[in-house]
């Protein structure tokens, strides 16, 4: 497949219209917003302070205090998305997607990668989310007849493997003919748009602010993709406040999202 064809497939797979199941998950954002915004600000405060001081040479706290409230929350969402992209997706999910893309024709290797994701994802809620979104994506591709999807779904149905999202993405998108780079781009873009969409549905910001967040994230995403993925031995994720928020989500009385 040529580069243009791979690009077109990547657009289809990353489109929110594609029924991959990711829209049901906020990855901790709902809990942080329900806490009144203070927790969401805490997630981003250190990174914002560093960036502001470096870019403007002034006190980041005083600058933030002059910002309108809606802008505060938009900046907090922006930092949350960036944090998930830098410190979870790029250092963990991307690693396994990349490995699964290369192992797409070898089922035992894919099963091994899937078990590694399961073992290295400590929060049960994150494991459950990754499994459910991965299995949802797998089910769509099984229905579409994508090569390898039915065989892997059988392994999941029989309880032999959990079906985590990055492994499913790498396997299926290689089978469709997406390049490795386009597969990673589609996955990262899907994550960012999903989080921005969740923020809009939670009433944190409007659609225009969401587009500003995505525009801010794009050069960061391209910067991350310009560097080679880490090795499997170095795969790691560090988003502790978001993970705590995910674990606390089930105690909320009213919930819009699954986590």
Short mmCIF file of C-alpha atoms in Angstrom, two decimals:
data_model
loop_
_atom_site.label_atom_id
_atom_site.label_comp_id
_atom_site.label_asym_id
_atom_site.label_seq_id
_atom_site.Cartn_x
_atom_site.Cartn_y
_atom_site.Cartn_z
CA UNK A 1 0.00 0.00 0.00
CA UNK A 2 1.30 3.47 -0.87
CA UNK A 3 1.67 6.31 1.62
CA UNK A 4 -1.56 8.00 0.58
CA UNK A 5 -3.56 4.81 1.05
CA UNK A 6 -2.03 4.28 4.49
CA UNK A 7 -2.88 7.88 5.39
CA UNK A 8 -6.49 7.39 4.34
CA UNK A 9 -6.82 4.25 6.44
CA UNK A 10 -5.28 6.04 9.41
CA UNK A 11 -7.87 8.80 9.07
CA UNK A 12 -10.65 6.21 9.11
CA UNK A 13 -9.29 4.35 12.13
CA UNK A 14 -8.65 7.54 14.13
CA UNK A 15 -12.04 9.10 13.31
CA UNK A 16 -14.41 9.42 16.28
CA UNK A 17 -17.11 8.09 13.89
CA UNK A 18 -15.32 4.72 13.87
CA UNK A 19 -17.09 2.56 16.51
CA UNK A 20 -13.99 1.58 18.48
CA UNK A 21 -15.55 2.06 21.92
CA UNK A 22 -13.15 4.68 23.27
CA UNK A 23 -15.83 7.36 23.78
CA UNK A 24 -17.06 5.63 26.95
CA UNK A 25 -13.81 6.31 28.82
CA UNK A 26 -12.38 9.49 30.33
CA UNK A 27 -9.26 7.87 31.88
CA UNK A 28 -9.71 9.67 35.20
CA UNK A 29 -10.72 13.07 33.81
CA UNK A 30 -14.31 12.79 35.06
CA UNK A 31 -13.22 12.23 38.65
CA UNK A 32 -10.81 15.16 38.53
CA UNK A 33 -13.56 17.42 37.17
CA UNK A 34 -16.08 16.16 39.73
CA UNK A 35 -13.63 17.08 42.48
CA UNK A 36 -14.28 20.69 41.51
CA UNK A 37 -11.37 21.32 39.19
CA UNK A 38 -8.77 21.58 41.95
CA UNK A 39 -7.51 18.07 41.33
CA UNK A 40 -7.33 18.70 37.62
CA UNK A 41 -5.23 21.78 38.29
CA UNK A 42 -2.95 19.74 40.56
CA UNK A 43 -2.23 17.27 37.77
CA UNK A 44 -0.89 20.04 35.56
CA UNK A 45 0.56 22.59 37.98
CA UNK A 46 4.19 21.44 37.91
CA UNK A 47 4.41 21.13 34.13
CA UNK A 48 2.67 24.48 33.60
CA UNK A 49 4.96 26.24 36.05
CA UNK A 50 8.05 24.90 34.36
CA UNK A 51 6.81 25.74 30.86
CA UNK A 52 5.68 29.23 31.82
CA UNK A 53 8.91 30.11 33.57
CA UNK A 54 10.98 28.83 30.66
CA UNK A 55 8.93 30.56 27.96
CA UNK A 56 8.24 33.90 29.62
CA UNK A 57 10.80 34.32 32.38
CA UNK A 58 8.12 35.33 34.89
CA UNK A 59 6.28 33.96 37.89
CA UNK A 60 3.83 31.31 36.57
CA UNK A 61 1.50 31.62 39.56
CA UNK A 62 0.92 35.33 39.09
CA UNK A 63 0.30 34.83 35.37
CA UNK A 64 -2.22 32.07 36.10
CA UNK A 65 -4.06 34.24 38.62
CA UNK A 66 -4.82 36.81 35.91
CA UNK A 67 -6.29 34.19 33.59
CA UNK A 68 -10.11 33.88 33.27
CA UNK A 69 -11.62 30.84 34.99
CA UNK A 70 -12.68 29.07 31.77
CA UNK A 71 -9.14 29.54 30.46
CA UNK A 72 -7.72 28.01 33.64
CA UNK A 73 -9.72 24.85 33.06
CA UNK A 74 -8.87 24.70 29.36
CA UNK A 75 -5.16 24.95 30.24
CA UNK A 76 -5.63 22.24 32.86
CA UNK A 77 -7.27 19.92 30.31
CA UNK A 78 -4.49 20.73 27.86
CA UNK A 79 -1.87 19.73 30.45
CA UNK A 80 -3.85 16.59 31.34
CA UNK A 81 -3.93 15.48 27.69
CA UNK A 82 -0.25 16.26 27.30
CA UNK A 83 0.56 14.30 30.45
CA UNK A 84 -1.35 11.25 29.25
CA UNK A 85 0.36 11.48 25.88
CA UNK A 86 3.90 11.95 27.20
CA UNK A 87 3.94 9.81 30.32
CA UNK A 88 1.54 6.99 29.51
CA UNK A 89 0.97 6.61 25.77
CA UNK A 90 4.45 7.46 24.44
CA UNK A 91 6.33 5.45 27.07
CA UNK A 92 3.98 2.47 27.37
CA UNK A 93 1.11 2.04 24.89
CA UNK A 94 3.24 3.12 21.93
CA UNK A 95 5.92 0.60 22.87
CA UNK A 96 3.46 -2.31 22.77
CA UNK A 97 1.65 -1.04 19.67
CA UNK A 98 4.99 -0.85 17.87
CA UNK A 99 5.95 -4.36 19.00
CA UNK A 100 2.55 -5.78 18.05
CA UNK A 101 2.75 -4.14 14.62
CA UNK A 102 6.03 -5.96 13.98
CA UNK A 103 4.66 -9.24 15.39
CA UNK A 104 1.28 -9.03 13.65
CA UNK A 105 1.75 -12.32 11.76
CA UNK A 106 2.92 -14.30 14.80
CA UNK A 107 0.12 -15.13 17.22
CA UNK A 108 2.29 -16.49 20.08
CA UNK A 109 4.28 -13.23 20.16
CA UNK A 110 1.06 -11.18 20.21
CA UNK A 111 -0.28 -13.25 23.10
CA UNK A 112 2.96 -12.71 24.99
CA UNK A 113 2.78 -8.95 24.43
CA UNK A 114 -0.82 -8.92 25.61
CA UNK A 115 0.13 -10.67 28.84
CA UNK A 116 2.94 -8.18 29.40
CA UNK A 117 0.51 -5.26 29.14
CA UNK A 118 -1.75 -7.01 31.65
CA UNK A 119 1.08 -7.55 34.11
CA UNK A 120 2.52 -4.05 33.84
CA UNK A 121 -0.78 -2.16 34.18
CA UNK A 122 -1.15 -1.96 37.96
CA UNK A 123 -4.52 -0.23 38.32
CA UNK A 124 -7.40 -2.65 37.76
CA UNK A 125 -9.54 0.11 36.27
CA UNK A 126 -6.89 0.88 33.65
CA UNK A 127 -6.55 -2.82 32.84
CA UNK A 128 -10.31 -3.09 32.48
CA UNK A 129 -10.49 -0.01 30.27
CA UNK A 130 -7.70 -1.17 27.99
CA UNK A 131 -9.28 -4.62 27.71
CA UNK A 132 -12.77 -3.35 26.97
CA UNK A 133 -11.70 -0.79 24.37
CA UNK A 134 -9.34 -3.30 22.78
CA UNK A 135 -12.01 -5.98 22.64
CA UNK A 136 -14.51 -3.51 21.23
CA UNK A 137 -12.10 -2.56 18.45
CA UNK A 138 -11.38 -6.24 17.86
CA UNK A 139 -15.10 -7.00 17.58
CA UNK A 140 -15.60 -4.31 14.93
CA UNK A 141 -12.71 -5.64 12.86
CA UNK A 142 -13.93 -9.21 13.23
CA UNK A 143 -17.26 -8.09 11.80
CA UNK A 144 -15.43 -6.25 9.01
CA UNK A 145 -13.40 -9.36 8.21
CA UNK A 146 -9.98 -7.88 8.94
CA UNK A 147 -7.27 -10.52 8.63
CA UNK A 148 -6.31 -12.08 11.98
CA UNK A 149 -9.15 -10.45 13.93
CA UNK A 150 -11.34 -13.58 14.24
CA UNK A 151 -8.43 -15.78 15.35
CA UNK A 152 -7.40 -13.32 18.05
CA UNK A 153 -11.00 -12.82 19.17
CA UNK A 154 -11.27 -16.58 19.65
CA UNK A 155 -8.25 -16.44 21.96
CA UNK A 156 -9.92 -13.66 23.96
CA UNK A 157 -13.27 -15.49 24.09
CA UNK A 158 -11.61 -18.62 25.41
CA UNK A 159 -9.87 -16.66 28.15
CA UNK A 160 -6.37 -17.25 26.79
CA UNK A 161 -5.53 -13.54 26.45
CA UNK A 162 -7.05 -10.25 27.71
CA UNK A 163 -7.09 -8.26 24.44
CA UNK A 164 -5.43 -4.98 25.41
CA UNK A 165 -5.87 -1.94 23.18
CA UNK A 166 -2.27 -1.23 22.01
CA UNK A 167 -1.71 -4.86 21.05
CA UNK A 168 -5.00 -5.00 19.17
CA UNK A 169 -4.23 -1.73 17.39
CA UNK A 170 -0.78 -2.84 16.26
CA UNK A 171 -1.99 -6.23 15.05
CA UNK A 172 -5.10 -5.02 13.20
CA UNK A 173 -3.61 -1.93 11.63
CA UNK A 174 -0.64 -3.85 10.27
CA UNK A 175 -3.14 -6.34 8.78
CA UNK A 176 -5.00 -3.46 7.12
CA UNK A 177 -1.80 -2.15 5.59
CA UNK A 178 -1.14 0.90 7.77
CA UNK A 179 2.50 1.82 8.12
CA UNK A 180 4.06 1.71 11.57
CA UNK A 181 4.20 5.51 11.74
CA UNK A 182 0.59 5.94 10.67
CA UNK A 183 -0.51 3.32 13.20
CA UNK A 184 1.18 5.24 16.00
CA UNK A 185 -0.21 8.53 14.74
CA UNK A 186 -3.75 7.15 14.60
CA UNK A 187 -3.49 5.77 18.13
CA UNK A 188 -2.08 8.96 19.63
CA UNK A 189 -4.57 11.18 17.82
CA UNK A 190 -7.45 8.97 18.96
CA UNK A 191 -6.32 9.31 22.57
CA UNK A 192 -6.05 13.10 22.37
CA UNK A 193 -9.37 13.64 20.60
CA UNK A 194 -11.07 11.22 22.99
CA UNK A 195 -9.85 13.16 26.03
CA UNK A 196 -10.74 16.53 24.48
CA UNK A 197 -14.19 15.19 23.61
CA UNK A 198 -14.64 13.94 27.17
CA UNK A 199 -13.80 17.41 28.50
CA UNK A 200 -16.46 18.95 26.24
CA UNK A 201 -19.09 16.44 27.38
CA UNK A 202 -18.17 17.11 31.00
CA UNK A 203 -18.77 20.83 30.45
CA UNK A 204 -15.18 21.81 31.19
CA UNK A 205 -14.79 23.67 27.91
CA UNK A 206 -16.44 24.22 24.54
CA UNK A 207 -15.65 22.86 21.10
CA UNK A 208 -13.46 25.81 20.13
CA UNK A 209 -11.31 25.44 23.22
CA UNK A 210 -11.08 21.70 22.51
CA UNK A 211 -9.68 22.48 19.07
CA UNK A 212 -7.16 24.83 20.66
CA UNK A 213 -6.07 22.00 22.95
CA UNK A 214 -5.60 19.67 19.98
CA UNK A 215 -3.69 22.33 18.04
CA UNK A 216 -1.34 22.77 21.04
CA UNK A 217 -0.83 19.01 21.30
CA UNK A 218 -0.01 18.38 17.63
CA UNK A 219 3.63 19.59 17.66
CA UNK A 220 4.21 17.66 20.89
CA UNK A 221 2.79 14.54 19.29
CA UNK A 222 5.00 14.97 16.23
CA UNK A 223 8.02 15.54 18.48
CA UNK A 224 7.32 12.29 20.32
CA UNK A 225 6.83 10.34 17.11
CA UNK A 226 10.14 11.68 15.76
CA UNK A 227 11.98 9.66 18.40
CA UNK A 228 12.18 5.85 18.26
CA UNK A 229 9.90 3.91 20.64
CA UNK A 230 11.47 2.61 23.83
CA UNK A 231 12.37 -1.06 24.11
CA UNK A 232 9.93 -3.46 25.75
CA UNK A 233 12.25 -3.72 28.75
CA UNK A 234 11.97 0.05 29.27
CA UNK A 235 8.19 0.32 28.82
CA UNK A 236 6.67 2.30 31.69
CA UNK A 237 3.97 4.77 32.56
CA UNK A 238 3.84 7.38 35.31
CA UNK A 239 0.55 9.29 35.72
CA UNK A 240 -0.15 8.67 39.43
CA UNK A 241 -2.84 11.30 40.06
CA UNK A 242 -4.78 10.23 36.98
CA UNK A 243 -4.51 6.59 38.04
CA UNK A 244 -5.78 7.41 41.52
CA UNK A 245 -8.67 9.30 39.92
CA UNK A 246 -9.51 6.26 37.80
CA UNK A 247 -9.55 4.05 40.90
CA UNK A 248 -11.81 6.49 42.77
CA UNK A 249 -14.27 6.77 39.89
CA UNK A 250 -16.41 3.79 40.91
CA UNK A 251 -17.33 5.48 44.22
CA UNK A 252 -19.09 8.38 42.49
CA UNK A 253 -22.88 8.37 42.58
CA UNK A 254 -23.33 9.90 39.11
CA UNK A 255 -21.06 8.90 36.25
CA UNK A 256 -21.06 9.77 32.57
CA UNK A 257 -18.05 7.61 31.69
CA UNK A 258 -16.93 4.05 32.47
CA UNK A 259 -13.80 5.35 34.24
#
